[in-house]
Amino acid sequence: MGARCRFTIPYPSLRRLGLTGFPAQARISMNVLLVSMPDYFEHMPPIAIRMPNGALASLAGNIDAHHKVAIADLILCHDSVRETLVHLIREFKPDVIGLSVMTFQRRTAGRIIELARDLRPSMKIVVGGYDPSLAREAYEGMGVDYIVRGEGEVTFRELMRTLENGGEFSGIRGLSYRSGERWAHNPARPPHRLEDDDIRLPKRSARVLRGYTLLGRQVDVIETSRGCTYDCSFCSIIEMRGRNFHTYSFDRVLADIRDARDHGARTIFLVDDNITLNVHRFEALCRAIIEAGLNQLDYFVQAMTSSIADHGATLVPLMQQAGFRYVFLGIENILEGDLKFLKAAAKNTEHKNAGQAGNATLRAIDWLHRHKMYVVGGLIVGNPEDTVESIEANLEFARRYVDWPYIQHPTPYPRTPMTEDFRRRGLIMIERLEEYDGTTAVVRTEHVPAEEIEYLRWKAERWMKVRHIPAAFLHDPWFVIRNGRKMFAHTFRGSTLRSLLGLESSRKAFERYKASRNRERVYV
Ligand code: B12
Ligand code: SF4
């Protein structure tokens, strides 16, 4: 067992998870193990960032209460995945295992499915999340029993009821299942209207592994809304659920934050697809957080530049008071041509009076900086028309203006409009999905090879990250003292003193970095 993997409950007690004492004649309790994949990417080094998967706790909270659920976020034991799963499956004896999978995690998911089948052949295997929803055909041959497409709470609850009581799977919307030799795909489930309390609060107590962290503080995720009405060409969300926006009540959101805090969280990540779609609601939410005294926690949120730029005077001071510390800005690119390709111009446009007034990015950053928040700069470089110069222009921008770079390469995820563009133009260079992690360049531009794009980003970005260490130190000195060396070593893996001093080509260091990244990708 790797040193990092810590259980909240000793193994023997896993059997006792959940409720006991239900009337045996009425209900059959099943053991359900829910797991998220251990795969991480460059901007989320597990030494500093290990977040819970929000979907799993929400699923756990929404199946009938007599089932026993255990959640294992495998990022918490990414270096001992096999041993952890073997222990969990032997001790907990799940009747059902559910996997939450993103596209770059598909290979790992396949290995976990094989392992689970070997260990417990009778167990039903369910997959859900973005990849199974958008590339369901890939999972039909992977030895799974059920694919839950789109939002999962109600579909999974109904699946569990049918497994428990018998009955037809054909009536469960959003479910794909094996029917004889073929797969049946039920009609899609419409997006949930979150206003009607159909979705109950997450069940965090089902988590059996410990060690969630964001730079040394225990982190949790909460949702206040789902959906987005924009249609950026690189984003999976539109194919996943259409263009819509639904919100939870503030009472529910505050209860969720309290629950996260009571489970130990000191940092809260709001995982809303686009909370800044309704700025007035976001302002009211900040006020509600302040009034409820929940502003002692740190908050992390993703935002559009246009909303921050347009409403900075009212929104940003409230965010500061509510405890927001990091804001991920979807800048995407600073060049108009690239924004057009990404279909992200509208959400990055500042509006003044009636007219449009150009790119919103600088103004948004300025508002956030004036109110002491850190900007995580989301940029995408390596779009079809990009040249070395246009990539460098974006990197230079990040160097000057953002506090923590989150620079990615366009990645052709299943069924996004961008994927079609890249395929049609013959620009997709790598089909190995485990490399679709956002920081591995798997597409080239019309002018620059994929490897060169990645090299340019890698070379620039490492140094930008180092600049944030003093700010992290001031906030969490012990964490940085204890882990600073490891974080530095991770950021600069592949480099040597010689390469840092310029005595060896940085291309050699890049090759070593790529090799270590390949080794890291083998989790099971
Ligand atoms: C928050 C978020 C993150 C956070 C937190 C992740 C976490 N630990 O929870 C951070 C910033 C860390 C992150 C990172 C990444 N993310 Co991200 N992220 C999101 C985001 C915005 C929301 C996800 C979320 O929590 N939603 C709330 C939950 C409740 O909904 P959900 O996950 O969809 O789950 C529901 C269903 O999918 C289903 N379901 C899910 N799992 C399961 C499992 C079972 C068994 C069942 C039955 C159902 C089911 O039921 C759930 C409840 O309805 C999405 C979407 C978006 N608009 O951009 C992207 C998204 C999921 N991320 C994506 C990607 C690619 C990444 C990165 C690889 C790179 C990047 N773009 O940053 C990294 C990799 C992270 C890592 N492991 O190292 C992609 C995935 C695309 C794909 N096809 O795989 C998305 C869709 C964004 C996009 N580009 O379009 N991400
Ligand atoms: S604004 Fe954000 S959530 Fe909405 S489509 Fe664009 S990238 Fe996706």
XYZ file of C-alpha atoms and ligand atoms in Angstrom:
623
model
C 0.000 0.000 0.000
C 1.529 3.370 -1.000
C 2.217 5.803 1.784
C -0.209 8.392 0.480
C -3.276 6.187 0.607
C -5.107 6.670 3.881
C -8.494 5.218 4.711
C -11.031 7.120 6.795
C -12.398 3.823 8.064
C -10.390 0.687 8.905
C -10.905 -2.078 6.337
C -13.048 -4.385 8.460
C -15.477 -1.549 9.178
C -16.039 -0.994 5.476
C -18.574 -3.807 5.656
C -20.603 -1.742 8.063
C -20.755 1.375 5.891
C -24.141 2.992 5.494
C -27.366 2.109 7.225
C -28.152 -1.158 8.908
C -31.312 -2.586 10.403
C -33.623 -2.085 7.425
C -36.577 -4.482 7.203
C -35.185 -7.466 5.308
C -38.424 -8.444 3.637
C -38.970 -5.005 2.135
C -35.631 -4.014 0.763
C -32.469 -5.609 -0.430
C -29.461 -3.542 0.487
C -26.697 -3.582 -2.070
C -23.103 -2.557 -1.641
C -22.099 0.125 -4.132
C -18.519 1.183 -4.711
C -18.068 4.442 -6.632
C -14.622 5.317 -7.944
C -13.044 8.208 -9.820
C -9.935 7.665 -11.890
C -6.429 8.323 -10.571
C -5.163 10.014 -13.744
C -4.004 13.580 -13.252
C -2.508 16.161 -15.547
C 0.295 18.682 -15.473
C -1.577 21.523 -13.769
C -2.978 19.301 -11.013
C 0.100 17.651 -9.469
C -1.214 15.404 -6.706
C 1.510 16.574 -4.362
C -0.394 19.881 -4.143
C -3.884 19.279 -5.525
C -6.142 16.302 -4.820
C -9.800 17.149 -5.274
C -12.845 15.019 -4.699
C -14.984 14.135 -7.682
C -18.267 15.966 -7.128
C -20.312 13.543 -9.182
C -19.692 10.567 -6.908
C -20.878 12.185 -3.671
C -23.940 13.463 -5.514
C -24.714 9.974 -6.840
C -24.208 8.526 -3.357
C -26.642 11.033 -1.884
C -29.275 10.214 -4.434
C -29.615 6.451 -4.382
C -32.044 4.969 -1.877
C -30.691 5.233 1.633
C -30.750 1.531 2.494
C -27.879 0.802 0.098
C -24.348 0.948 1.451
C -22.107 3.230 -0.561
C -18.356 3.698 -0.491
C -16.621 6.387 -2.543
C -12.958 6.061 -3.471
C -11.338 8.970 -5.290
C -8.343 7.127 -6.671
C -6.321 10.318 -7.058
C -5.741 9.894 -3.312
C -3.863 6.674 -3.972
C -2.682 7.207 -7.533
C 0.536 5.360 -6.690
C -1.212 2.303 -5.252
C -4.367 1.939 -7.288
C -4.305 -1.818 -7.722
C -3.670 -2.592 -4.046
C -6.337 -0.146 -2.924
C -8.944 -1.581 -5.262
C -8.095 -5.144 -4.322
C -8.557 -4.299 -0.635
C -11.741 -2.354 -1.210
C -13.361 -4.991 -3.379
C -12.371 -7.859 -1.077
C -13.497 -6.085 2.084
C -16.541 -4.186 0.926
C -17.770 -6.878 -1.501
C -19.601 -4.511 -3.825
C -22.605 -5.700 -5.783
C -22.230 -2.709 -8.062
C -19.161 -0.682 -8.990
C -19.531 2.693 -10.702
C -16.684 4.455 -12.499
C -16.575 8.168 -13.338
C -14.410 8.709 -16.406
C -12.984 11.566 -18.473
C -11.620 10.840 -21.929
C -7.938 10.889 -20.991
C -8.748 8.363 -18.275
C -10.354 5.800 -20.591
C -7.356 3.451 -20.713
C -7.112 3.402 -16.926
C -10.865 2.820 -16.702
C -10.458 -0.202 -19.006
C -7.783 -1.671 -16.728
C -9.871 -1.077 -13.614
C -12.861 -2.744 -15.269
C -10.716 -5.821 -16.049
C -9.388 -5.924 -12.506
C -12.877 -5.579 -11.028
C -14.223 -8.352 -13.269
C -11.398 -10.694 -12.250
C -11.810 -9.987 -8.549
C -15.570 -10.226 -8.399
C -17.187 -11.596 -11.556
C -20.736 -11.215 -10.238
C -20.393 -7.461 -9.702
C -22.371 -5.173 -12.026
C -20.186 -2.550 -13.659
C -21.582 0.901 -14.434
C -19.749 3.763 -16.110
C -20.722 7.426 -16.269
C -19.323 10.913 -16.729
C -18.183 12.832 -19.776
C -16.406 10.100 -21.676
C -18.981 7.298 -21.402
C -21.713 9.837 -22.169
C -20.065 11.230 -25.262
C -18.297 8.106 -26.539
C -20.660 5.379 -25.368
C -19.755 3.109 -28.308
C -16.205 2.787 -26.931
C -17.543 1.318 -23.675
C -19.787 -1.260 -25.303
C -16.757 -3.459 -25.885
C -15.097 -2.803 -22.549
C -16.911 -5.359 -20.413
C -19.304 -3.004 -18.671
C -22.950 -3.758 -17.927
C -24.474 -0.285 -17.948
C -23.624 3.137 -19.309
C -25.254 6.144 -17.661
C -25.351 9.032 -20.121
C -25.619 12.656 -19.013
C -26.639 13.618 -15.493
C -26.606 10.546 -13.318
C -28.464 11.006 -10.055
C -31.931 9.924 -11.101
C -30.807 7.472 -13.788
C -28.523 5.678 -11.333
C -31.213 5.673 -8.636
C -33.663 4.077 -11.068
C -31.045 1.581 -12.212
C -30.401 0.555 -8.606
C -34.136 0.129 -8.027
C -34.461 -2.074 -11.080
C -31.464 -4.167 -10.044
C -32.986 -4.510 -6.587
C -36.576 -5.241 -7.499
C -36.323 -6.584 -11.018
C -38.196 -4.939 -13.866
C -37.482 -3.420 -17.231
C -34.399 -1.373 -17.974
C -36.070 0.003 -21.059
C -37.963 2.642 -19.091
C -34.883 4.255 -17.564
C -34.057 7.370 -19.517
C -30.367 8.097 -20.085
C -29.388 4.423 -19.652
C -27.604 2.154 -22.136
C -27.596 -1.561 -21.349
C -26.817 -4.891 -22.874
C -29.855 -6.582 -24.293
C -28.874 -10.051 -25.529
C -26.065 -9.641 -28.041
C -26.779 -5.982 -28.654
C -26.692 -2.745 -26.718
C -29.909 -0.834 -26.159
C -29.765 2.927 -25.789
C -32.771 4.442 -24.057
C -33.789 7.999 -24.944
C -31.790 10.758 -23.277
C -32.933 12.154 -19.941
C -33.722 15.869 -20.126
C -31.467 18.068 -17.932
C -32.655 18.280 -14.349
C -34.406 21.410 -13.219
C -32.431 21.873 -10.056
C -34.997 24.254 -8.626
C -37.382 21.435 -7.677
C -35.229 19.668 -5.058
C -35.241 16.506 -7.157
C -31.538 16.136 -6.448
C -30.633 15.605 -2.829
C -27.439 16.820 -1.159
C -24.177 14.928 -1.732
C -23.240 12.213 0.732
C -19.678 13.040 1.721
C -19.698 10.573 4.591
C -19.454 7.764 2.015
C -15.863 8.720 1.138
C -13.492 6.078 2.423
C -10.130 7.601 1.477
C -8.513 10.640 3.048
C -6.119 13.318 1.875
C -8.019 15.872 -0.205
C -5.985 19.047 -0.513
C -5.521 22.275 -2.371
C -2.100 23.616 -1.458
C -2.315 22.228 2.049
C -5.923 23.028 2.934
C -8.594 20.383 2.784
C -10.680 21.033 -0.310
C -14.171 20.070 -1.354
C -16.355 20.763 -4.367
C -19.876 22.134 -4.426
C -22.274 23.100 -7.218
C -24.620 26.062 -7.304
C -25.770 25.610 -10.910
C -25.386 23.406 -13.968
C -25.142 24.236 -17.615
C -24.106 27.039 -19.908
C -25.760 28.837 -22.788
C -22.583 29.563 -24.765
C -21.187 27.155 -27.337
C -17.396 27.318 -27.259
C -16.144 24.862 -29.852
C -13.713 23.059 -27.522
C -16.123 22.476 -24.643
C -17.857 19.154 -24.064
C -20.730 20.536 -22.125
C -23.047 21.432 -24.975
C -23.087 17.920 -26.424
C -23.414 16.566 -22.914
C -26.526 18.478 -21.890
C -27.514 21.098 -24.490
C -27.481 24.848 -23.962
C -29.324 25.593 -20.727
C -28.717 26.901 -17.242
C -30.334 25.632 -14.041
C -29.702 26.750 -10.491
C -29.977 25.346 -6.997
C -31.660 27.424 -4.273
C -29.332 29.382 -1.967
C -30.638 27.403 1.001
C -29.410 24.232 -0.611
C -26.091 25.783 -1.637
C -25.420 27.062 1.887
C -26.367 23.700 3.360
C -23.945 22.059 0.944
C -21.123 24.450 1.901
C -21.789 23.820 5.597
C -21.737 20.091 5.010
C -18.409 20.367 3.162
C -17.021 22.483 6.007
C -18.306 20.046 8.623
C -16.468 17.302 6.763
C -13.267 19.279 7.181
C -13.052 21.448 4.068
C -11.321 24.826 4.347
C -11.289 25.524 0.618
C -14.354 25.188 -1.567
C -14.206 24.778 -5.342
C -17.414 25.881 -7.058
C -17.536 23.513 -10.010
C -20.399 25.253 -11.820
C -19.985 25.133 -15.566
C -20.510 28.895 -15.762
C -21.622 30.616 -12.569
C -21.059 34.044 -14.142
C -23.903 33.598 -16.631
C -26.210 35.258 -14.121
C -24.126 37.933 -12.436
C -26.901 39.264 -10.233
C -27.480 35.796 -8.833
C -23.737 35.397 -8.241
C -23.678 38.727 -6.380
C -26.619 37.615 -4.250
C -24.837 34.331 -3.562
C -21.762 36.208 -2.335
C -24.007 38.196 0.000
C -25.647 34.999 1.242
C -22.237 33.454 1.961
C -21.206 36.550 3.900
C -24.466 36.721 5.867
C -24.223 33.036 6.727
C -20.701 33.587 8.099
C -19.291 31.113 5.593
C -16.797 33.650 4.280
C -14.077 32.268 6.555
C -13.516 29.585 3.945
C -11.444 30.102 0.796
C -13.325 29.856 -2.478
C -12.161 28.965 -5.960
C -14.385 29.628 -8.976
C -14.328 29.574 -12.773
C -15.480 32.756 -14.513
C -15.946 34.458 -17.869
C -13.829 37.532 -18.439
C -16.764 39.512 -19.858
C -18.873 39.169 -16.692
C -15.997 40.183 -14.448
C -15.045 43.114 -16.692
C -18.612 44.364 -17.113
C -19.688 43.984 -13.488
C -16.379 44.380 -11.693
C -17.486 47.404 -9.673
C -20.277 45.531 -7.895
C -19.405 41.852 -8.239
C -15.701 41.758 -7.464
C -15.763 43.524 -4.046
C -18.493 41.101 -2.990
C -16.426 38.160 -4.162
C -13.530 39.420 -2.083
C -15.694 39.748 1.017
C -17.171 36.304 0.476
C -13.694 34.768 0.545
C -12.926 34.123 -3.117
C -9.201 33.654 -3.484
C -8.562 32.092 -6.874
C -10.523 32.840 -10.029
C -10.012 30.665 -13.051
C -10.558 32.983 -16.017
C -11.483 31.384 -19.321
C -9.345 33.767 -21.360
C -8.750 31.034 -23.958
C -6.622 33.219 -26.247
C -5.654 36.864 -26.588
C -5.840 36.934 -30.390
C -9.120 37.582 -32.159
C -8.545 34.963 -34.861
C -8.025 32.237 -32.291
C -11.048 33.342 -30.271
C -13.108 33.071 -33.426
C -11.905 29.521 -34.035
C -12.667 28.602 -30.410
C -16.061 30.319 -30.669
C -15.100 32.118 -27.480
C -15.143 35.749 -28.662
C -18.546 36.620 -27.196
C -17.710 35.537 -23.671
C -14.468 37.494 -23.786
C -15.945 40.768 -24.959
C -16.312 43.715 -22.649
C -19.540 45.669 -23.072
C -19.696 49.383 -22.481
C -22.999 51.217 -22.658
C -24.726 49.836 -25.729
C -21.703 48.952 -27.819
C -19.009 46.301 -27.655
C -15.656 47.474 -26.420
C -13.106 44.837 -27.268
C -11.422 42.108 -25.301
C -12.449 41.953 -21.649
C -9.409 40.128 -20.336
C -7.179 42.924 -19.075
C -10.011 44.710 -17.375
C -11.196 41.510 -15.687
C -7.677 40.793 -14.434
C -7.345 44.336 -13.183
C -10.579 44.128 -11.191
C -9.531 40.853 -9.587
C -6.046 42.052 -8.735
C -7.354 45.265 -7.214
C -9.432 43.103 -4.903
C -6.573 40.834 -3.929
C -7.630 37.742 -5.840
C -5.340 35.520 -7.851
C -5.964 34.909 -11.522
C -5.615 31.383 -12.825
C -5.212 32.121 -16.514
C -6.898 29.589 -18.776
C -5.339 29.869 -22.237
C -5.428 27.533 -25.227
C -2.441 27.606 -27.578
C -1.864 25.530 -30.706
C -5.027 26.342 -32.656
C -5.010 25.595 -36.404
C -3.739 28.975 -37.619
C -1.250 29.498 -34.780
C 2.339 30.335 -35.614
C 5.290 30.319 -33.230
C 4.785 34.070 -32.866
C 1.100 33.835 -31.951
C 1.860 31.132 -29.389
C 4.667 33.239 -27.942
C 2.335 36.245 -27.752
C -0.042 34.262 -25.554
C 2.768 32.933 -23.396
C 4.124 36.440 -22.944
C 0.672 37.606 -21.940
C 0.442 34.883 -19.304
C 3.905 35.776 -18.040
C 2.901 39.400 -17.558
C -0.625 39.180 -16.262
C -1.649 35.899 -14.690
C -0.728 34.567 -11.274
C -1.015 30.892 -12.055
C -0.885 29.764 -15.680
C -3.350 27.110 -16.816
C -2.237 26.913 -20.418
C -3.539 24.026 -22.475
C -3.506 22.773 -26.029
C -6.696 22.289 -27.994
C -7.724 18.690 -27.406
C -10.187 16.859 -29.649
C -12.566 15.411 -27.068
C -15.443 13.281 -28.358
C -18.183 15.113 -30.212
C -16.994 18.676 -29.709
C -17.280 20.880 -32.812
C -13.553 21.559 -32.584
C -12.758 17.881 -32.956
C -14.550 17.849 -36.306
C -12.511 20.852 -37.487
C -9.204 19.303 -36.530
C -10.108 15.967 -38.079
C -11.276 17.521 -41.337
C -8.043 19.465 -41.627
C -5.923 16.414 -40.873
C -4.277 18.062 -37.876
C -4.777 15.331 -35.267
C -1.374 13.749 -34.709
C -1.957 11.496 -31.711
C -4.905 9.160 -31.189
C -3.714 7.726 -27.850
C -6.447 9.018 -25.562
C -4.418 8.775 -22.367
C -2.424 11.695 -23.759
C -5.570 13.833 -24.157
C -4.905 15.528 -20.845
C -4.827 19.088 -22.135
C -1.125 19.743 -21.668
C 0.088 17.174 -24.158
C -0.159 18.642 -27.660
C -1.979 16.006 -29.694
C -2.780 18.281 -32.627
C -0.528 20.400 -34.781
C -1.282 23.755 -36.356
C -0.999 24.517 -40.072
C 2.430 25.978 -39.284
C 3.844 24.388 -36.122
C 4.380 20.680 -35.262
C 2.601 19.375 -32.161
C 5.786 18.623 -30.250
C 7.115 22.134 -30.836
C 3.890 23.685 -29.513
C 4.154 21.660 -26.346
C 7.827 22.454 -25.970
C 7.153 26.214 -26.161
C 4.409 26.003 -23.525
C 6.359 23.695 -21.223
C 9.468 25.844 -21.351
C 7.643 29.045 -20.479
C 5.098 27.773 -18.025
C 7.390 26.156 -15.450
C 8.923 29.473 -14.506
C 5.567 31.197 -14.276
C 4.462 28.670 -11.676
C 7.505 29.288 -9.496
C 6.490 32.925 -9.129
C 3.390 31.935 -7.177
C 5.311 30.123 -4.448
C 5.745 33.233 -2.210
C 1.966 33.853 -2.261
C 1.313 30.211 -1.413
C 3.916 30.449 1.362
C 2.238 33.470 2.959
C -1.094 31.654 3.009
C 0.110 28.201 4.063
C 3.737 28.422 5.216
C 3.894 24.919 6.684
C 2.610 23.314 3.562
C 5.205 25.085 1.439
C 8.005 24.348 3.908
C 7.078 20.675 3.947
C 6.335 20.262 0.245
C 8.067 23.127 -1.559
C 11.016 20.998 -2.613
C 8.784 18.252 -4.008
C 6.588 20.775 -5.807
C 9.639 22.365 -7.363
C 10.999 18.960 -8.341
C 7.673 18.052 -9.935
C 7.438 21.297 -11.895
C 10.999 20.946 -13.135
C 11.108 17.188 -13.641
C 13.370 16.365 -16.536
C 15.569 19.380 -15.819
C 19.005 19.177 -14.280
C 21.243 21.818 -12.798
C 23.096 21.837 -16.127
C 19.950 22.438 -18.128
C 18.750 25.125 -15.703
C 22.114 26.883 -15.992
C 21.919 26.686 -19.774
C 24.817 24.222 -20.063
C 22.607 21.612 -21.644
C 19.921 22.076 -24.276
C 16.449 22.506 -22.777
C 15.240 20.156 -25.538
C 17.012 17.335 -23.718
C 15.239 18.275 -20.492
C 11.957 18.360 -22.407
C 12.584 14.829 -23.717
C 13.173 13.625 -20.172
C 10.039 15.422 -19.007
C 8.015 13.682 -21.747
C 9.463 10.325 -20.748
C 8.583 10.850 -17.088
C 5.096 11.979 -18.065
C 4.672 8.710 -20.001
C 5.744 6.705 -16.979
C 3.309 8.598 -14.738
C 0.423 7.662 -16.986
C 0.596 4.006 -16.001
C -1.635 3.835 -12.934
C -2.821 0.249 -12.992
C -14.893 21.233 -12.134
C -14.155 20.652 -13.293
C -12.828 20.329 -13.106
C -12.134 20.581 -11.800
C -12.467 19.577 -10.687
C -12.451 18.128 -11.048
C -12.992 17.272 -9.914
N -12.143 16.610 -9.182
O -14.198 17.194 -9.697
C -10.661 20.660 -12.252
C -10.306 22.116 -12.461
C -9.671 20.048 -11.291
C -10.710 19.961 -13.592
C -9.599 19.500 -14.199
C -9.613 18.872 -15.427
N -10.657 18.773 -16.258
Co -12.437 19.294 -15.770
N -14.167 20.009 -15.557
C -14.785 20.466 -14.539
C -16.207 20.880 -14.927
C -16.242 22.389 -15.081
C -17.305 20.479 -13.953
C -17.284 19.012 -13.542
C -18.190 18.784 -12.368
O -17.759 18.560 -11.254
N -19.496 18.862 -12.567
C -20.492 18.580 -11.527
C -20.787 17.071 -11.486
C -21.877 16.755 -10.495
O -21.242 16.754 -12.775
P -20.494 15.685 -13.704
O -19.083 15.574 -13.368
O -20.880 15.895 -15.098
O -21.222 14.335 -13.214
C -22.541 14.009 -13.594
C -22.619 13.101 -14.829
O -21.513 13.232 -15.677
C -22.774 11.730 -14.274
N -21.613 10.976 -13.825
C -20.353 11.347 -13.646
N -19.611 10.320 -13.205
C -20.438 9.265 -13.073
C -20.185 7.964 -12.651
C -21.257 7.067 -12.598
C -21.028 5.678 -12.123
C -22.558 7.470 -13.003
C -23.690 6.532 -12.929
C -22.782 8.781 -13.451
C -21.723 9.663 -13.474
O -23.570 11.973 -13.123
C -23.088 13.154 -12.469
C -24.215 13.784 -11.707
O -25.237 14.214 -12.569
C -16.396 20.115 -16.272
C -17.435 20.628 -17.209
C -17.245 21.927 -17.937
N -18.245 22.643 -18.214
O -16.189 22.338 -18.267
C -14.939 19.994 -16.768
C -14.540 18.779 -17.556
C -15.184 17.562 -16.921
N -13.094 18.700 -17.387
C -12.489 18.274 -18.440
C -11.087 18.106 -18.553
C -10.568 17.673 -19.903
C -10.249 18.330 -17.476
C -8.737 18.205 -17.517
C -8.195 16.954 -18.166
C -8.086 19.343 -18.248
C -8.797 20.629 -18.079
N -9.618 20.969 -19.040
O -8.606 21.295 -17.096
C -8.371 18.300 -16.009
C -7.981 16.937 -15.441
C -8.167 16.822 -13.984
C -7.265 15.833 -13.383
N -7.814 14.722 -12.910
O -6.073 16.042 -13.338
C -13.440 18.004 -19.570
C -13.691 16.525 -19.831
C -13.815 16.252 -21.311
C -13.833 14.814 -21.584
N -14.467 14.441 -22.665
O -13.260 14.028 -20.885
C -14.683 18.836 -19.116
C -16.026 18.308 -19.604
C -14.463 20.282 -19.620
C -14.317 20.381 -21.116
N -13.133 20.639 -21.573
O -15.229 20.266 -21.873
N -11.974 19.890 -14.070
S -18.446 29.534 -21.565
Fe -17.329 27.900 -20.488
S -18.862 26.341 -19.946
Fe -19.774 27.715 -21.471
S -19.468 26.684 -23.445
Fe -17.741 28.116 -23.137
S -16.118 26.903 -22.097
Fe -18.064 25.717 -21.949
